[in-house]
Tab-separated table of C-alpha atoms in Angstrom:
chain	number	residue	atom	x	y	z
A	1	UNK	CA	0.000	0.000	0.000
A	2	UNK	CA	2.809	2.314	0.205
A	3	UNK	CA	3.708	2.725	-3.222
A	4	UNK	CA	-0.308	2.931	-4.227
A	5	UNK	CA	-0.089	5.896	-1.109
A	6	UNK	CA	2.693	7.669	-2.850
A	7	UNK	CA	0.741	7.108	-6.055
A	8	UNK	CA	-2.397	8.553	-5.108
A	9	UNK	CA	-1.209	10.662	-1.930
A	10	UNK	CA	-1.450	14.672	-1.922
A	11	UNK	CA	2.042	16.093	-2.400
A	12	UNK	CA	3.409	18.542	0.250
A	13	UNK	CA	2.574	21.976	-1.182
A	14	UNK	CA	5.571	24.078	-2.351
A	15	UNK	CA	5.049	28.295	-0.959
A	16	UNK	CA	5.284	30.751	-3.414
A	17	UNK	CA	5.932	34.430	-3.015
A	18	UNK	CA	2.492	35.278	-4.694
A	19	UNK	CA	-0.757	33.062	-4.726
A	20	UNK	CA	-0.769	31.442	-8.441
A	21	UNK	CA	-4.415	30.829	-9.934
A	22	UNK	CA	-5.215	27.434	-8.982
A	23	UNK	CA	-5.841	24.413	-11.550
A	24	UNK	CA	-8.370	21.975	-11.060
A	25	UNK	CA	-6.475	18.337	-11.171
A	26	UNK	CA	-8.342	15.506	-13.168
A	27	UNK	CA	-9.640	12.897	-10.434
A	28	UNK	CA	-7.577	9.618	-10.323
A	29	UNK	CA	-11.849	8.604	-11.948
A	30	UNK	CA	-10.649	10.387	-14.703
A	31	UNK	CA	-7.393	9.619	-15.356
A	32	UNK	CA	-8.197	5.778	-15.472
A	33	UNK	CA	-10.935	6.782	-18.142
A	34	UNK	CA	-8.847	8.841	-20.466
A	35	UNK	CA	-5.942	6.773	-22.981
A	36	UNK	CA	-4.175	10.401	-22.967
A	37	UNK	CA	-4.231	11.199	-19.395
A	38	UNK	CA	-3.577	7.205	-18.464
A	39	UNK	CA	-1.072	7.116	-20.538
A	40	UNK	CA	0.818	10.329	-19.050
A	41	UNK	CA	0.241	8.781	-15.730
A	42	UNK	CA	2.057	5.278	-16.633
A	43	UNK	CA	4.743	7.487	-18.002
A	44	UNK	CA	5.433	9.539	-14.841
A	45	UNK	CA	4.803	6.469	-12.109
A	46	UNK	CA	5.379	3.262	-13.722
A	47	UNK	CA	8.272	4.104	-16.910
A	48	UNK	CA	9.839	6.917	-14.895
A	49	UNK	CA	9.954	5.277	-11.663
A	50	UNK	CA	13.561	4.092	-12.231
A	51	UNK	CA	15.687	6.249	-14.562
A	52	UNK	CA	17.902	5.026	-16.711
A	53	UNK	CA	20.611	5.582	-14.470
A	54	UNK	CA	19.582	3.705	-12.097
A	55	UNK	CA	18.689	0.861	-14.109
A	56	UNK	CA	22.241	0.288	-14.731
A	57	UNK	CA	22.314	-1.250	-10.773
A	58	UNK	CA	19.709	-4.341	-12.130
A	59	UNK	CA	22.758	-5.517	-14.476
A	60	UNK	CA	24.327	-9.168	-13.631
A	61	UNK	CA	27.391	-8.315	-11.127
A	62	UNK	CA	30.869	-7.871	-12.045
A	63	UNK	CA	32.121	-11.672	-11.994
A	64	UNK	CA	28.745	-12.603	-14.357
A	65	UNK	CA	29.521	-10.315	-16.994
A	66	UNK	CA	32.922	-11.100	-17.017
A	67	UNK	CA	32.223	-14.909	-17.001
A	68	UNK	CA	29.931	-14.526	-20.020
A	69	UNK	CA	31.315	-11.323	-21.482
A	70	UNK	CA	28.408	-8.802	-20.934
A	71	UNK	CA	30.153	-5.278	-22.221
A	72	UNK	CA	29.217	-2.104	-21.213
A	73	UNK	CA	26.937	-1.621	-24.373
A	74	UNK	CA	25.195	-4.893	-23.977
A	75	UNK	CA	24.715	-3.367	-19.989
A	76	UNK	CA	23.551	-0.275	-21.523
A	77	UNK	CA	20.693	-1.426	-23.304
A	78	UNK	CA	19.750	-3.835	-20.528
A	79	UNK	CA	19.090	-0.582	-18.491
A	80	UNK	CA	17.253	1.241	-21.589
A	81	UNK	CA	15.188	-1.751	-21.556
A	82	UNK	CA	13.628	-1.512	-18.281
A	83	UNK	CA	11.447	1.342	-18.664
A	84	UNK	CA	9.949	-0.753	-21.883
A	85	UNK	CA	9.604	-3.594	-19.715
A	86	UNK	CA	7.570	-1.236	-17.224
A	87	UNK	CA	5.682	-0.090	-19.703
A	88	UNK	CA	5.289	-4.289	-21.534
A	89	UNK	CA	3.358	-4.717	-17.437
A	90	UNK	CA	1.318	-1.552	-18.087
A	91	UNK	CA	-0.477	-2.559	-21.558
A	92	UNK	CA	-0.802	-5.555	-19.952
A	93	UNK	CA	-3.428	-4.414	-17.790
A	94	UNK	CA	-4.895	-1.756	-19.932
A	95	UNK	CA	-5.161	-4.502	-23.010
A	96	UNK	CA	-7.190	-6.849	-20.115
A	97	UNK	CA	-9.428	-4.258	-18.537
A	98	UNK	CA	-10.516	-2.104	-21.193
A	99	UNK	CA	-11.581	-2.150	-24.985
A	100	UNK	CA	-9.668	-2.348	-28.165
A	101	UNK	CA	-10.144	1.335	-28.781
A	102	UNK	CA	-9.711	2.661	-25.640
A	103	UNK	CA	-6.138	0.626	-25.601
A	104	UNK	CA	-4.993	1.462	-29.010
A	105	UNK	CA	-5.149	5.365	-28.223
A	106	UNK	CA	-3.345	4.415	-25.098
A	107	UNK	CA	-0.728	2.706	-27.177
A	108	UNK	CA	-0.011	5.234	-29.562
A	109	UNK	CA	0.761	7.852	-26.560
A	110	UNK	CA	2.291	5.167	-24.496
A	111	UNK	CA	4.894	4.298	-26.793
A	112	UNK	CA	6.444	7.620	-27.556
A	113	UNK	CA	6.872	8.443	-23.892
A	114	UNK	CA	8.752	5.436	-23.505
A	115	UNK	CA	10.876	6.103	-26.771
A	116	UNK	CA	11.753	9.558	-24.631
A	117	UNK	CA	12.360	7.299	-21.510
A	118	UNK	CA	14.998	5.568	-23.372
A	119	UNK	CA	17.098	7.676	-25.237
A	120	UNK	CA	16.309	11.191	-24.243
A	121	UNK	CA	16.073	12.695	-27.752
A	122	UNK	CA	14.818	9.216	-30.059
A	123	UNK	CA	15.122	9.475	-33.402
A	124	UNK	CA	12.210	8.175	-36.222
A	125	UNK	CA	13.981	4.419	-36.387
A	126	UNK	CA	14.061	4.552	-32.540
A	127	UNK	CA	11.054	5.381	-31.866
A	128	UNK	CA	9.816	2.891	-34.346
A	129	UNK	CA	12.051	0.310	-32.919
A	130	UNK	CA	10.575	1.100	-29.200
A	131	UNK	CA	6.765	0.973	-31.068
A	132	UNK	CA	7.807	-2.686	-32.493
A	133	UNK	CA	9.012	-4.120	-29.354
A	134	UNK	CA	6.573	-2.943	-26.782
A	135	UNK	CA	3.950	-4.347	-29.495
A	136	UNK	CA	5.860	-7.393	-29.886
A	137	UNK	CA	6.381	-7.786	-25.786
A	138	UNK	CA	2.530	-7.205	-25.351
A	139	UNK	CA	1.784	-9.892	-27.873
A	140	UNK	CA	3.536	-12.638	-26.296
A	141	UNK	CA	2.511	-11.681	-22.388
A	142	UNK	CA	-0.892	-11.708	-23.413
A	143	UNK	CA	-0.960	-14.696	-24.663
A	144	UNK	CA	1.034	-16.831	-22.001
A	145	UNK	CA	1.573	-20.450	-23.322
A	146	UNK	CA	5.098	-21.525	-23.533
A	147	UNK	CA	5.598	-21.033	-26.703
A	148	UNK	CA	5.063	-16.766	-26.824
A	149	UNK	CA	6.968	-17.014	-23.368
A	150	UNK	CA	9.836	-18.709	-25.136
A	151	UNK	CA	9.491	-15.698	-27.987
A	152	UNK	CA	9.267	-13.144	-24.891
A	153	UNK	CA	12.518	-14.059	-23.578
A	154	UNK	CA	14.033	-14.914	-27.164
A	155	UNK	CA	13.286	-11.171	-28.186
A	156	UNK	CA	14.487	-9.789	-25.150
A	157	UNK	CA	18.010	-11.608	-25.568
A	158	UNK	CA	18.499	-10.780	-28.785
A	159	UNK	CA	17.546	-7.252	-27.920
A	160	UNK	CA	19.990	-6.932	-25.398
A	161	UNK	CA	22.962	-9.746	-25.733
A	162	UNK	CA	22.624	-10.557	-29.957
A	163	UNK	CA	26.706	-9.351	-30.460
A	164	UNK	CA	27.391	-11.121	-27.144
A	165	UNK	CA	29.783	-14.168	-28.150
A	166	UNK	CA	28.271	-16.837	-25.113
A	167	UNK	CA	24.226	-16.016	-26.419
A	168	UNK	CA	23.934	-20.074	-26.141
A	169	UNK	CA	24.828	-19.924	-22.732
A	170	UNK	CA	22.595	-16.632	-21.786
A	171	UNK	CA	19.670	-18.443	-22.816
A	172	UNK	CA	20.598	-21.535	-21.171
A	173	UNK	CA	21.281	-19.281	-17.837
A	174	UNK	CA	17.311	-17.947	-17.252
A	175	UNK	CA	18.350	-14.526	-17.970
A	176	UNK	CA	15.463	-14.531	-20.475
A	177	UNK	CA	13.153	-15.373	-17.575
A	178	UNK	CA	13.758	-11.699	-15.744
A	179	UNK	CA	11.885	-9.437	-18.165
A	180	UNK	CA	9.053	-11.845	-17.338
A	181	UNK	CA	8.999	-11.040	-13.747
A	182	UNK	CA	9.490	-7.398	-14.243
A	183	UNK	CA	6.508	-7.488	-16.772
A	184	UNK	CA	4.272	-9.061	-14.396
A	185	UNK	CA	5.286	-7.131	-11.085
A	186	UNK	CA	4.512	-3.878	-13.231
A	187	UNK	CA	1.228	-5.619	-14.123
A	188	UNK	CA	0.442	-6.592	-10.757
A	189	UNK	CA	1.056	-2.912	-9.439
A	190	UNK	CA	-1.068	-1.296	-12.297
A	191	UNK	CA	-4.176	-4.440	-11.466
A	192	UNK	CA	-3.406	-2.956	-7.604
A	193	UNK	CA	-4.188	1.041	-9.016
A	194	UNK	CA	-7.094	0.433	-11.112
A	195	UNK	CA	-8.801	-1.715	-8.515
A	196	UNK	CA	-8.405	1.023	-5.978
A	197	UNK	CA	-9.560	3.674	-8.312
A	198	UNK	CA	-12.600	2.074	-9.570
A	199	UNK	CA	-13.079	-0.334	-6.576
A	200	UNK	CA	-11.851	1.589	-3.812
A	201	UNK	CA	-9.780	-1.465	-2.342
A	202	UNK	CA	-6.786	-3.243	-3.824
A	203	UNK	CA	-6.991	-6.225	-6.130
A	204	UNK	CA	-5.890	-9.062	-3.230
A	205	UNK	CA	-8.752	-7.519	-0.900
A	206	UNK	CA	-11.498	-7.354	-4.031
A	207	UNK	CA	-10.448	-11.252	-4.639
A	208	UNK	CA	-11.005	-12.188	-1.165
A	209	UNK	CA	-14.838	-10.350	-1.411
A	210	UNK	CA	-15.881	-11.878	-4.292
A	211	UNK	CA	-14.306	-15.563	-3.210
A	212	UNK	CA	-16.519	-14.770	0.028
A	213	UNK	CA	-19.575	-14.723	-1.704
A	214	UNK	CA	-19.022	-17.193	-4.146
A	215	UNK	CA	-18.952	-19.627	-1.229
A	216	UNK	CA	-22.162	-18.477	0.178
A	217	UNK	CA	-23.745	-18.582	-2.780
């Protein structure tokens, strides 16, 4: 509940020398029911969370990427790829909960704030590269037999580790299996805000209601 309270929570007012007009803030009602607004939410709570920077710290540790040598590029664009991954977590929900429409405007706001995420200043091919892979992720998470999973992690590696001479032994390591997880945590967070915006209670509470009354019934 902490992170939904620092979600949803008022921020501390900052004092100003002079009183500035005040702005009426869209209702966390309203945000869930907008792509736009939704989608600038995900991008400052869910993709911006971590920056870039930071994302550096999830990289295997030293004696890993020597022992398969990981360079600093292929570490680079492991940490690039986190905000995506955020993001892969985010559509997830959105693509279960609501309509086609509603999640294709979503999409085509999402995707371009993550592009920014990534590199700052994207150019056309990267931001068509970010569009094609947070498609491509959403595809196979959606969809979870083995065989997408298997294409999950396959794209991820390749994304990240394709020039890396030991690939076989990446694969064979369950690197591929971490995206996964930080796919569905995201996902699980996002299930945790939209059931307390349109539910009032978190998801694991609503569950617990509705298994209640199944067993009276």
């Amino acid at each position: 509940m902490g992170f939904l309270n620092r979600l949803f929570g008022k921020r501390k007012e900052q004092s100003t020398p002079e009183p500035s007009p005040m702005i009426e803030k869209p209702s966390e009602k309203e945000i869930f029911e907008s792509p736009s607004m939704l989608a600038a939410w995900v991008d400052e709570f869910i993709v911006r969370s971590s920056s870039v920077e930071d994302d550096f710290n999830l990289a295997p540790d030293e004696d890993v990427r020597d022992s398969l040598n990981i360079t600093y590029e292929q570490v680079e664009r492991l940490a690039r790829e986190e905000g995506l991954l955020r993001a892969v977590g985010a559509c997830f929900l959105i693509k279960q909960y609501y309509d086609d429409s509603f999640y294709l405007k979503y999409f085509s706001a999402i995707y371009k704030s993550v592009a920014m995420h990534m590199y700052s200043e994207p150019t056309p091919d990267e931001i068509r590269d970010t569009r094609d892979a947070l498609e491509s992720y959403v595809n196979f998470i959606v969809n979870p037999e083995d065989e997408e999973l298997k294409e999950f992690k396959r794209q991820y590696l390749y994304r990240i580790y394709d020039d890396n001479n030991n690939f076989c032994k990446l694969m064979l390591a369950g690197i591929g299996s971490l995206p996964i997880y930080t796919a569905l945590a995201t996902f699980e967070l996002m299930r945790d805000a939209y059931y307390k915006v349109t539910q009032g209670i978190p998801y694991e509470s609503a569950k617990l209601i509705v298994e209640a009354m199944e067993k009276v019934e």
